[in-house]
Amino acid sequence: MVKLAGLSLNEQEFLTDSLKQGIRSDGRSLDQFRDVEITLGDQPGYVDVRLGKTRVAVRVSGSITKPYEDRPFEGIFTISTEIGPIAGAFFENGRPSDEEVLVSRLIEKAIKRSGALDVEGLCIVAGDKCWNIRADIHFMDFDGGFIDASCIGVITALQHFSRPEVTVSGEQVVVYSTDEREPVKLSILHVPICVTFALFNPKEKEENIKGGADGNEEAGEFAIVDATMKEEGLSNGTLTITMNKNKEICQISKSGGLPAEGLMVMDCANKAYGIVEKLTDQIKEVLKQ
Amino acid sequence: MSNKELYSPEGLRLDGRRWNELKSFTCKVNTHQTSSDGSSYVQQGNTKVMCKVNGPLEPKSKANSNNNNASITVNLNIASFSPVERRKRPKSDRRIKEMMTILEKTFSETVITKLYPRTQIIVDCYVLSQDGGILSAVANSVTLALIDAGIAMYDFVSSINVGLYNNSIPILDLNHLEEGDMSFLTLGIVGKSEKLAMMLLEEKIPFDKLETLLGIGISGAQRIKDLMDEELRKHGKLLISTAAS
């Protein structure tokens, strides 16, 4: 994903060799997700997620605007991502790079397109007033797994956030301050969680593509869960699977990279489900407090 | 449009196809002899895509120069008259940028880039008409144009999409009405293998249906590969016969 940030040839070889033997530099097994630390802020809608050294801050806010003309009965939900040099020296300020576009599109697809937030519930007066819920993702530190961390962040922040109560009488819309009336939670329809796999091919490219033909050749390629920055830089491509606890796949994205066997994708999806179950429970636990 | 008409109880779709039938697929290669090194035209139903390949050439900017591999740049132009309702899309549209990046990454892996160090391969795609499956049609046309340009590749990349109707019936090669109404999976397969070079799913499907969709998609993509191969061989024979006479 990111260019190899100052990784020497020796280190590259060492990391790939040990991965081939199933050993990771941080002592995890190949299909183990890093421990996730979710901290809720004082205000509703602020969440800080740490995934190893990766740190993402998500802030959800709401305001009242006019709905889109083609969708008069729906509120507006936007997700904005900002990757600046604060996350790492290799991220540049200004124009988003291709990678960044992919990351932000992926998060958008995982949460917005999958209908995690019930936008119809955000409508106040059809065609005139609706809530505009905005999730700002700030990447504070980077050590791989941006997508996974920000997805956890956004979905937790959405559940943590509550908007002021609004009543409509005739033409008049009254917004009550949080002291006057209990604020309302957003309605979240399901909890999508992203799991990213980094794909590795220890052999030559040619063997990967042609090797399967004779049948006796064992497929050498393998996938590891939740790669760190170094592992991500070394990998030959990534595969992101988004699922929820109801065993629905919300999104799959494998944009190029190492050609992978269909069976391997199925295997990854199975592993992803285990992780999704665990993380959903963890989010629930955090929100209970 | 009500959901029910998309797939009739008799097993027919809006355009009269069965669930596992492809849109009519035609392709041509070497359509733009003077303006490019390789070119192609792909028509899948009413989706029409044109593709031109220039290169390997000297990189226009240093940023595109890599000492070990060729760098592939894909430009995607979606004509404003191509959808059913005329709509202008800025080139900076994130969806278009996403597709461009996906194509670049996919083909960087299938073209033998190490044979062309310090060069750039520029791919220009033009979508002339949209009727579903733009990304797959573009990927198919890029494969053909790259082959026409004589650029060394490990194998074909053939692409197709598969939808899931009513969360139960898989449907191959969707048109734009079907695409708007069901979740679908876009696949890119390498050659005759069952290896996925690219894979995209944007909306929800139940987990246990994934395997079925993959299986149907892979066989559909292989059929597309055969059709492209046939056309390329025909074109090759034509070239030889004109050269001989």
Short mmCIF file of N, CA and C in Angstrom, two decimals, chain A residues 125-268:
data_model
loop_
_atom_site.label_atom_id
_atom_site.label_comp_id
_atom_site.label_asym_id
_atom_site.label_seq_id
_atom_site.Cartn_x
_atom_site.Cartn_y
_atom_site.Cartn_z
N VAL A 125 -38.25 17.22 7.73
CA VAL A 125 -39.37 17.62 6.88
C VAL A 125 -38.98 17.20 5.45
N ALA A 126 -39.81 16.35 4.83
CA ALA A 126 -39.45 15.80 3.53
C ALA A 126 -39.15 16.91 2.53
N GLY A 127 -38.01 16.80 1.88
CA GLY A 127 -37.64 17.74 0.84
C GLY A 127 -37.17 19.09 1.36
N ASP A 128 -37.21 19.27 2.66
CA ASP A 128 -36.84 20.60 3.16
C ASP A 128 -35.73 20.56 4.22
N LYS A 129 -35.95 19.71 5.22
CA LYS A 129 -34.94 19.67 6.28
C LYS A 129 -34.58 18.24 6.64
N CYS A 130 -33.32 18.02 6.84
CA CYS A 130 -32.89 16.70 7.27
C CYS A 130 -31.57 16.84 8.02
N TRP A 131 -31.20 15.77 8.70
CA TRP A 131 -29.91 15.78 9.39
C TRP A 131 -28.79 15.46 8.41
N ASN A 132 -27.70 16.15 8.58
CA ASN A 132 -26.51 15.83 7.84
C ASN A 132 -25.49 15.26 8.84
N ILE A 133 -25.32 13.95 8.80
CA ILE A 133 -24.38 13.32 9.72
C ILE A 133 -23.03 13.19 9.02
N ARG A 134 -22.04 13.63 9.69
CA ARG A 134 -20.73 13.68 9.06
C ARG A 134 -19.73 12.95 9.96
N ALA A 135 -18.98 12.05 9.35
CA ALA A 135 -17.94 11.36 10.11
C ALA A 135 -16.59 11.80 9.56
N ASP A 136 -15.79 12.41 10.40
CA ASP A 136 -14.45 12.82 9.99
C ASP A 136 -13.45 11.84 10.55
N ILE A 137 -12.66 11.28 9.67
CA ILE A 137 -11.65 10.33 10.11
C ILE A 137 -10.29 11.00 10.03
N HIS A 138 -9.62 11.01 11.16
CA HIS A 138 -8.27 11.58 11.17
C HIS A 138 -7.28 10.47 11.46
N PHE A 139 -6.32 10.34 10.61
CA PHE A 139 -5.30 9.30 10.81
C PHE A 139 -4.15 9.92 11.58
N MET A 140 -3.94 9.42 12.78
CA MET A 140 -2.94 10.02 13.65
C MET A 140 -1.59 9.34 13.56
N ASP A 141 -1.60 8.04 13.39
CA ASP A 141 -0.34 7.33 13.29
C ASP A 141 -0.59 6.09 12.44
N PHE A 142 0.44 5.69 11.71
CA PHE A 142 0.22 4.62 10.75
C PHE A 142 1.16 3.46 10.98
N ASP A 143 0.59 2.29 11.19
CA ASP A 143 1.39 1.08 11.16
C ASP A 143 0.56 -0.04 10.54
N GLY A 144 0.03 0.25 9.35
CA GLY A 144 -0.79 -0.73 8.64
C GLY A 144 -2.22 -0.78 9.17
N GLY A 145 -3.12 -1.28 8.36
CA GLY A 145 -4.49 -1.51 8.79
C GLY A 145 -5.33 -0.25 8.97
N PHE A 146 -5.12 0.74 8.11
CA PHE A 146 -5.94 1.95 8.15
C PHE A 146 -7.42 1.65 7.99
N ILE A 147 -7.69 0.83 7.00
CA ILE A 147 -9.09 0.57 6.66
C ILE A 147 -9.80 -0.09 7.83
N ASP A 148 -9.16 -1.12 8.38
CA ASP A 148 -9.78 -1.87 9.46
C ASP A 148 -10.02 -0.95 10.66
N ALA A 149 -8.99 -0.15 11.00
CA ALA A 149 -9.13 0.71 12.17
C ALA A 149 -10.19 1.78 11.96
N SER A 150 -10.22 2.39 10.77
CA SER A 150 -11.19 3.47 10.59
C SER A 150 -12.61 2.94 10.51
N CYS A 151 -12.77 1.72 9.98
CA CYS A 151 -14.11 1.15 9.93
C CYS A 151 -14.62 0.91 11.36
N ILE A 152 -13.77 0.35 12.20
CA ILE A 152 -14.16 0.15 13.60
C ILE A 152 -14.49 1.50 14.24
N GLY A 153 -13.63 2.49 13.95
CA GLY A 153 -13.83 3.82 14.52
C GLY A 153 -15.15 4.43 14.12
N VAL A 154 -15.45 4.42 12.84
CA VAL A 154 -16.67 5.08 12.36
C VAL A 154 -17.92 4.40 12.92
N ILE A 155 -17.92 3.07 12.89
CA ILE A 155 -19.14 2.38 13.31
C ILE A 155 -19.34 2.52 14.82
N THR A 156 -18.24 2.60 15.58
CA THR A 156 -18.38 2.82 17.02
C THR A 156 -18.85 4.24 17.29
N ALA A 157 -18.25 5.20 16.57
CA ALA A 157 -18.61 6.60 16.78
C ALA A 157 -20.08 6.83 16.44
N LEU A 158 -20.56 6.18 15.39
CA LEU A 158 -21.96 6.36 15.00
C LEU A 158 -22.90 5.86 16.11
N GLN A 159 -22.50 4.77 16.75
CA GLN A 159 -23.35 4.23 17.81
C GLN A 159 -23.22 5.05 19.08
N HIS A 160 -22.10 5.70 19.23
CA HIS A 160 -21.85 6.49 20.42
C HIS A 160 -22.54 7.86 20.32
N PHE A 161 -22.65 8.35 19.11
CA PHE A 161 -23.19 9.70 18.87
C PHE A 161 -24.69 9.73 19.16
N SER A 162 -25.17 10.87 19.61
CA SER A 162 -26.62 11.05 19.66
C SER A 162 -26.94 12.48 19.25
N ARG A 163 -28.02 12.62 18.53
CA ARG A 163 -28.38 13.94 18.02
C ARG A 163 -29.46 14.55 18.89
N PRO A 164 -29.55 15.88 18.91
CA PRO A 164 -30.58 16.53 19.69
C PRO A 164 -31.98 16.14 19.21
N GLU A 165 -32.90 16.10 20.13
CA GLU A 165 -34.30 15.76 19.80
C GLU A 165 -34.93 16.91 18.98
N VAL A 166 -35.73 16.54 18.00
CA VAL A 166 -36.37 17.54 17.14
C VAL A 166 -37.86 17.24 17.07
N THR A 167 -38.71 18.28 17.18
CA THR A 167 -40.12 18.04 16.95
C THR A 167 -40.61 18.96 15.84
N VAL A 168 -41.61 18.49 15.12
CA VAL A 168 -42.19 19.27 14.04
C VAL A 168 -43.64 19.52 14.36
N SER A 169 -44.06 20.80 14.34
CA SER A 169 -45.48 21.09 14.44
C SER A 169 -45.81 22.07 13.32
N GLY A 170 -46.52 21.54 12.34
CA GLY A 170 -46.83 22.36 11.17
C GLY A 170 -45.56 22.71 10.44
N GLU A 171 -45.32 24.00 10.27
CA GLU A 171 -44.13 24.47 9.57
C GLU A 171 -42.93 24.56 10.50
N GLN A 172 -43.26 24.57 11.79
CA GLN A 172 -42.23 24.90 12.76
C GLN A 172 -41.42 23.68 13.21
N VAL A 173 -40.11 23.83 13.17
CA VAL A 173 -39.22 22.77 13.63
C VAL A 173 -38.50 23.27 14.88
N VAL A 174 -38.63 22.49 15.93
CA VAL A 174 -37.97 22.90 17.17
C VAL A 174 -36.85 21.92 17.49
N VAL A 175 -35.68 22.46 17.72
CA VAL A 175 -34.53 21.63 18.11
C VAL A 175 -34.30 21.85 19.59
N TYR A 176 -34.37 20.78 20.38
CA TYR A 176 -34.18 20.90 21.82
C TYR A 176 -32.72 20.70 22.18
N SER A 177 -32.25 21.51 23.09
CA SER A 177 -30.86 21.33 23.53
C SER A 177 -30.78 20.06 24.37
N THR A 178 -29.58 19.56 24.54
CA THR A 178 -29.42 18.28 25.23
C THR A 178 -29.87 18.35 26.70
N ASP A 179 -29.89 19.58 27.28
CA ASP A 179 -30.35 19.70 28.67
C ASP A 179 -31.86 19.57 28.75
N GLU A 180 -32.54 20.09 27.74
CA GLU A 180 -34.00 20.09 27.77
C GLU A 180 -34.58 18.69 27.60
N ARG A 181 -34.09 18.04 26.55
CA ARG A 181 -34.61 16.69 26.30
C ARG A 181 -33.48 15.73 26.03
N GLU A 182 -33.73 14.50 26.35
CA GLU A 182 -32.73 13.45 26.12
C GLU A 182 -32.39 13.36 24.62
N PRO A 183 -31.12 13.46 24.24
CA PRO A 183 -30.77 13.33 22.82
C PRO A 183 -31.06 11.92 22.29
N VAL A 184 -31.21 11.82 20.98
CA VAL A 184 -31.63 10.57 20.34
C VAL A 184 -30.42 9.86 19.73
N LYS A 185 -30.36 8.57 19.93
CA LYS A 185 -29.31 7.76 19.28
C LYS A 185 -29.66 7.58 17.81
N LEU A 186 -28.65 7.43 16.98
CA LEU A 186 -28.90 7.14 15.57
C LEU A 186 -29.30 5.68 15.44
N SER A 187 -30.11 5.37 14.41
CA SER A 187 -30.46 3.96 14.27
C SER A 187 -29.46 3.28 13.34
N ILE A 188 -28.76 2.32 13.91
CA ILE A 188 -27.74 1.58 13.17
C ILE A 188 -28.32 0.22 12.83
N LEU A 189 -28.33 -0.12 11.54
CA LEU A 189 -29.01 -1.33 11.11
C LEU A 189 -28.13 -2.58 11.25
N HIS A 190 -26.85 -2.42 11.03
CA HIS A 190 -25.95 -3.56 11.26
C HIS A 190 -24.55 -3.00 11.46
N VAL A 191 -23.67 -3.85 11.94
CA VAL A 191 -22.32 -3.39 12.26
C VAL A 191 -21.31 -4.04 11.31
N PRO A 192 -20.92 -3.33 10.25
CA PRO A 192 -19.93 -3.90 9.34
C PRO A 192 -18.52 -3.73 9.89
N ILE A 193 -17.71 -4.76 9.73
CA ILE A 193 -16.32 -4.71 10.17
C ILE A 193 -15.43 -5.14 9.00
N CYS A 194 -14.41 -4.37 8.76
CA CYS A 194 -13.48 -4.70 7.67
C CYS A 194 -12.30 -5.52 8.20
N VAL A 195 -11.92 -6.51 7.42
CA VAL A 195 -10.71 -7.26 7.75
C VAL A 195 -9.85 -7.29 6.49
N THR A 196 -8.62 -6.83 6.62
CA THR A 196 -7.74 -6.77 5.46
C THR A 196 -6.70 -7.87 5.53
N PHE A 197 -6.52 -8.54 4.41
CA PHE A 197 -5.50 -9.58 4.29
C PHE A 197 -4.41 -9.09 3.36
N ALA A 198 -3.17 -9.37 3.71
CA ALA A 198 -2.08 -9.06 2.80
C ALA A 198 -1.67 -10.37 2.14
N LEU A 199 -1.53 -10.33 0.82
CA LEU A 199 -1.22 -11.55 0.08
C LEU A 199 0.27 -11.63 -0.21
N PHE A 200 0.80 -12.80 -0.07
CA PHE A 200 2.22 -13.00 -0.34
C PHE A 200 2.41 -14.14 -1.32
N ASN A 201 3.39 -13.98 -2.16
CA ASN A 201 3.75 -15.04 -3.08
C ASN A 201 5.24 -15.29 -2.95
N PRO A 202 5.62 -16.34 -2.25
CA PRO A 202 7.05 -16.56 -2.03
C PRO A 202 7.79 -16.98 -3.28
N LYS A 203 7.03 -17.43 -4.31
CA LYS A 203 7.71 -17.94 -5.51
C LYS A 203 7.77 -16.87 -6.58
N GLU A 204 8.23 -17.28 -7.76
CA GLU A 204 8.26 -16.37 -8.90
C GLU A 204 6.83 -16.08 -9.35
N LYS A 205 6.66 -14.91 -9.94
CA LYS A 205 5.36 -14.52 -10.46
C LYS A 205 4.82 -15.55 -11.43
N GLU A 206 5.73 -16.06 -12.29
CA GLU A 206 5.31 -16.97 -13.34
C GLU A 206 4.71 -18.24 -12.75
N GLU A 207 5.33 -18.72 -11.68
CA GLU A 207 4.86 -19.94 -11.06
C GLU A 207 3.46 -19.76 -10.50
N ASN A 208 3.21 -18.54 -10.00
CA ASN A 208 1.90 -18.27 -9.44
C ASN A 208 0.83 -18.37 -10.50
N ILE A 209 1.13 -17.84 -11.68
CA ILE A 209 0.11 -17.81 -12.72
C ILE A 209 0.03 -19.12 -13.48
N LYS A 210 1.19 -19.68 -13.80
CA LYS A 210 1.20 -20.90 -14.63
C LYS A 210 1.22 -22.16 -13.78
N GLY A 211 1.73 -22.06 -12.54
CA GLY A 211 2.00 -23.23 -11.71
C GLY A 211 0.82 -24.15 -11.52
N GLY A 212 -0.36 -23.60 -11.32
CA GLY A 212 -1.53 -24.41 -11.00
C GLY A 212 -1.90 -25.40 -12.08
N ALA A 213 -1.37 -25.20 -13.30
CA ALA A 213 -1.81 -25.99 -14.45
C ALA A 213 -1.49 -27.48 -14.31
N ASP A 214 -0.31 -27.82 -13.82
CA ASP A 214 0.04 -29.23 -13.79
C ASP A 214 -0.54 -29.97 -12.58
N GLY A 215 -1.13 -29.24 -11.69
CA GLY A 215 -1.91 -29.91 -10.65
C GLY A 215 -1.13 -30.37 -9.44
N ASN A 216 0.07 -30.92 -9.63
CA ASN A 216 0.80 -31.44 -8.46
C ASN A 216 1.50 -30.32 -7.69
N GLU A 217 1.63 -29.20 -8.34
CA GLU A 217 2.30 -28.07 -7.69
C GLU A 217 1.41 -27.52 -6.58
N GLU A 218 1.98 -27.39 -5.41
CA GLU A 218 1.21 -26.84 -4.32
C GLU A 218 1.21 -25.32 -4.42
N ALA A 219 0.06 -24.74 -4.24
CA ALA A 219 -0.01 -23.28 -4.33
C ALA A 219 0.80 -22.68 -3.18
N GLY A 220 1.74 -21.85 -3.51
CA GLY A 220 2.64 -21.33 -2.48
C GLY A 220 2.12 -20.07 -1.82
N GLU A 221 1.17 -19.41 -2.47
CA GLU A 221 0.76 -18.09 -1.97
C GLU A 221 -0.04 -18.22 -0.68
N PHE A 222 0.12 -17.23 0.18
CA PHE A 222 -0.63 -17.27 1.43
C PHE A 222 -1.06 -15.86 1.81
N ALA A 223 -2.01 -15.79 2.73
CA ALA A 223 -2.54 -14.49 3.15
C ALA A 223 -2.31 -14.33 4.64
N ILE A 224 -1.97 -13.12 5.07
CA ILE A 224 -1.86 -12.88 6.49
C ILE A 224 -2.86 -11.79 6.89
N VAL A 225 -3.35 -11.91 8.11
CA VAL A 225 -4.37 -11.00 8.59
C VAL A 225 -3.71 -9.76 9.19
N ASP A 226 -4.31 -8.60 8.94
CA ASP A 226 -3.94 -7.38 9.63
C ASP A 226 -2.42 -7.11 9.59
N ALA A 227 -1.93 -6.81 8.41
CA ALA A 227 -0.50 -6.60 8.23
C ALA A 227 -0.05 -5.29 8.86
N THR A 228 1.16 -5.27 9.38
CA THR A 228 1.73 -4.00 9.83
C THR A 228 2.25 -3.26 8.61
N MET A 229 2.75 -2.06 8.82
CA MET A 229 3.20 -1.26 7.70
C MET A 229 4.28 -1.98 6.90
N LYS A 230 5.23 -2.59 7.59
CA LYS A 230 6.33 -3.25 6.90
C LYS A 230 5.81 -4.42 6.08
N GLU A 231 4.93 -5.21 6.70
CA GLU A 231 4.39 -6.36 6.00
C GLU A 231 3.57 -5.92 4.79
N GLU A 232 2.82 -4.83 4.99
CA GLU A 232 1.99 -4.32 3.91
C GLU A 232 2.86 -3.88 2.74
N GLY A 233 3.97 -3.25 3.06
CA GLY A 233 4.87 -2.78 2.01
C GLY A 233 5.47 -3.93 1.23
N LEU A 234 5.69 -5.05 1.88
CA LEU A 234 6.30 -6.20 1.23
C LEU A 234 5.31 -7.05 0.46
N SER A 235 4.03 -6.92 0.79
CA SER A 235 3.04 -7.84 0.24
C SER A 235 2.84 -7.61 -1.25
N ASN A 236 2.25 -8.60 -1.90
CA ASN A 236 1.97 -8.49 -3.33
C ASN A 236 0.52 -8.15 -3.58
N GLY A 237 -0.11 -7.47 -2.67
CA GLY A 237 -1.50 -7.09 -2.90
C GLY A 237 -2.31 -7.31 -1.64
N THR A 238 -3.47 -6.67 -1.57
CA THR A 238 -4.31 -6.83 -0.40
C THR A 238 -5.72 -7.23 -0.80
N LEU A 239 -6.41 -7.79 0.14
CA LEU A 239 -7.79 -8.20 -0.06
C LEU A 239 -8.56 -7.74 1.17
N THR A 240 -9.58 -6.92 0.99
CA THR A 240 -10.35 -6.45 2.12
C THR A 240 -11.75 -7.03 2.07
N ILE A 241 -12.15 -7.67 3.15
CA ILE A 241 -13.49 -8.25 3.22
C ILE A 241 -14.24 -7.56 4.34
N THR A 242 -15.44 -7.09 4.07
CA THR A 242 -16.26 -6.47 5.09
C THR A 242 -17.46 -7.36 5.36
N MET A 243 -17.65 -7.72 6.61
CA MET A 243 -18.79 -8.58 6.94
C MET A 243 -19.46 -8.06 8.19
N ASN A 244 -20.66 -8.55 8.46
CA ASN A 244 -21.27 -8.26 9.74
C ASN A 244 -21.63 -9.56 10.43
N LYS A 245 -22.17 -9.42 11.62
CA LYS A 245 -22.39 -10.60 12.44
C LYS A 245 -23.47 -11.52 11.87
N ASN A 246 -24.32 -10.97 10.98
CA ASN A 246 -25.38 -11.79 10.39
C ASN A 246 -24.86 -12.65 9.24
N LYS A 247 -23.56 -12.76 9.12
CA LYS A 247 -22.95 -13.52 8.04
C LYS A 247 -23.32 -12.97 6.68
N GLU A 248 -23.36 -11.65 6.60
CA GLU A 248 -23.56 -11.04 5.29
C GLU A 248 -22.24 -10.39 4.90
N ILE A 249 -21.88 -10.54 3.63
CA ILE A 249 -20.69 -9.86 3.15
C ILE A 249 -21.13 -8.50 2.62
N CYS A 250 -20.59 -7.43 3.16
CA CYS A 250 -21.01 -6.10 2.73
C CYS A 250 -20.18 -5.62 1.56
N GLN A 251 -18.97 -6.09 1.50
CA GLN A 251 -18.08 -5.54 0.50
C GLN A 251 -16.87 -6.44 0.40
N ILE A 252 -16.40 -6.65 -0.81
CA ILE A 252 -15.11 -7.31 -0.99
C ILE A 252 -14.32 -6.47 -1.96
N SER A 253 -13.09 -6.26 -1.69
CA SER A 253 -12.33 -5.52 -2.67
C SER A 253 -10.94 -6.11 -2.77
N LYS A 254 -10.64 -6.52 -3.98
CA LYS A 254 -9.29 -6.98 -4.26
C LYS A 254 -8.90 -6.27 -5.53
N SER A 255 -8.23 -5.16 -5.36
CA SER A 255 -7.91 -4.37 -6.54
C SER A 255 -6.54 -4.77 -7.03
N GLY A 256 -6.54 -5.63 -8.01
CA GLY A 256 -5.29 -6.07 -8.59
C GLY A 256 -4.46 -6.86 -7.60
N GLY A 257 -3.18 -6.80 -7.79
CA GLY A 257 -2.29 -7.54 -6.91
C GLY A 257 -2.23 -9.01 -7.31
N LEU A 258 -1.60 -9.77 -6.47
CA LEU A 258 -1.38 -11.18 -6.72
C LEU A 258 -2.67 -11.93 -7.06
N PRO A 259 -2.70 -12.63 -8.19
CA PRO A 259 -3.89 -13.43 -8.48
C PRO A 259 -4.08 -14.51 -7.43
N ALA A 260 -5.29 -14.58 -6.87
CA ALA A 260 -5.51 -15.52 -5.77
C ALA A 260 -6.54 -16.56 -6.18
N GLU A 261 -6.35 -17.76 -5.75
CA GLU A 261 -7.26 -18.87 -5.95
C GLU A 261 -8.61 -18.55 -5.29
N GLY A 262 -9.71 -18.95 -5.94
CA GLY A 262 -11.01 -18.71 -5.35
C GLY A 262 -11.14 -19.33 -3.97
N LEU A 263 -10.52 -20.51 -3.81
CA LEU A 263 -10.59 -21.21 -2.53
C LEU A 263 -9.95 -20.39 -1.42
N MET A 264 -8.87 -19.69 -1.80
CA MET A 264 -8.15 -18.90 -0.82
C MET A 264 -9.04 -17.74 -0.35
N VAL A 265 -9.78 -17.17 -1.28
CA VAL A 265 -10.67 -16.08 -0.91
C VAL A 265 -11.74 -16.58 0.05
N MET A 266 -12.27 -17.78 -0.23
CA MET A 266 -13.28 -18.35 0.65
C MET A 266 -12.70 -18.59 2.05
N ASP A 267 -11.47 -19.07 2.05
CA ASP A 267 -10.79 -19.33 3.31
C ASP A 267 -10.62 -18.03 4.11
N CYS A 268 -10.22 -16.98 3.38
CA CYS A 268 -10.05 -15.67 4.02
C CYS A 268 -11.38 -15.19 4.59
#
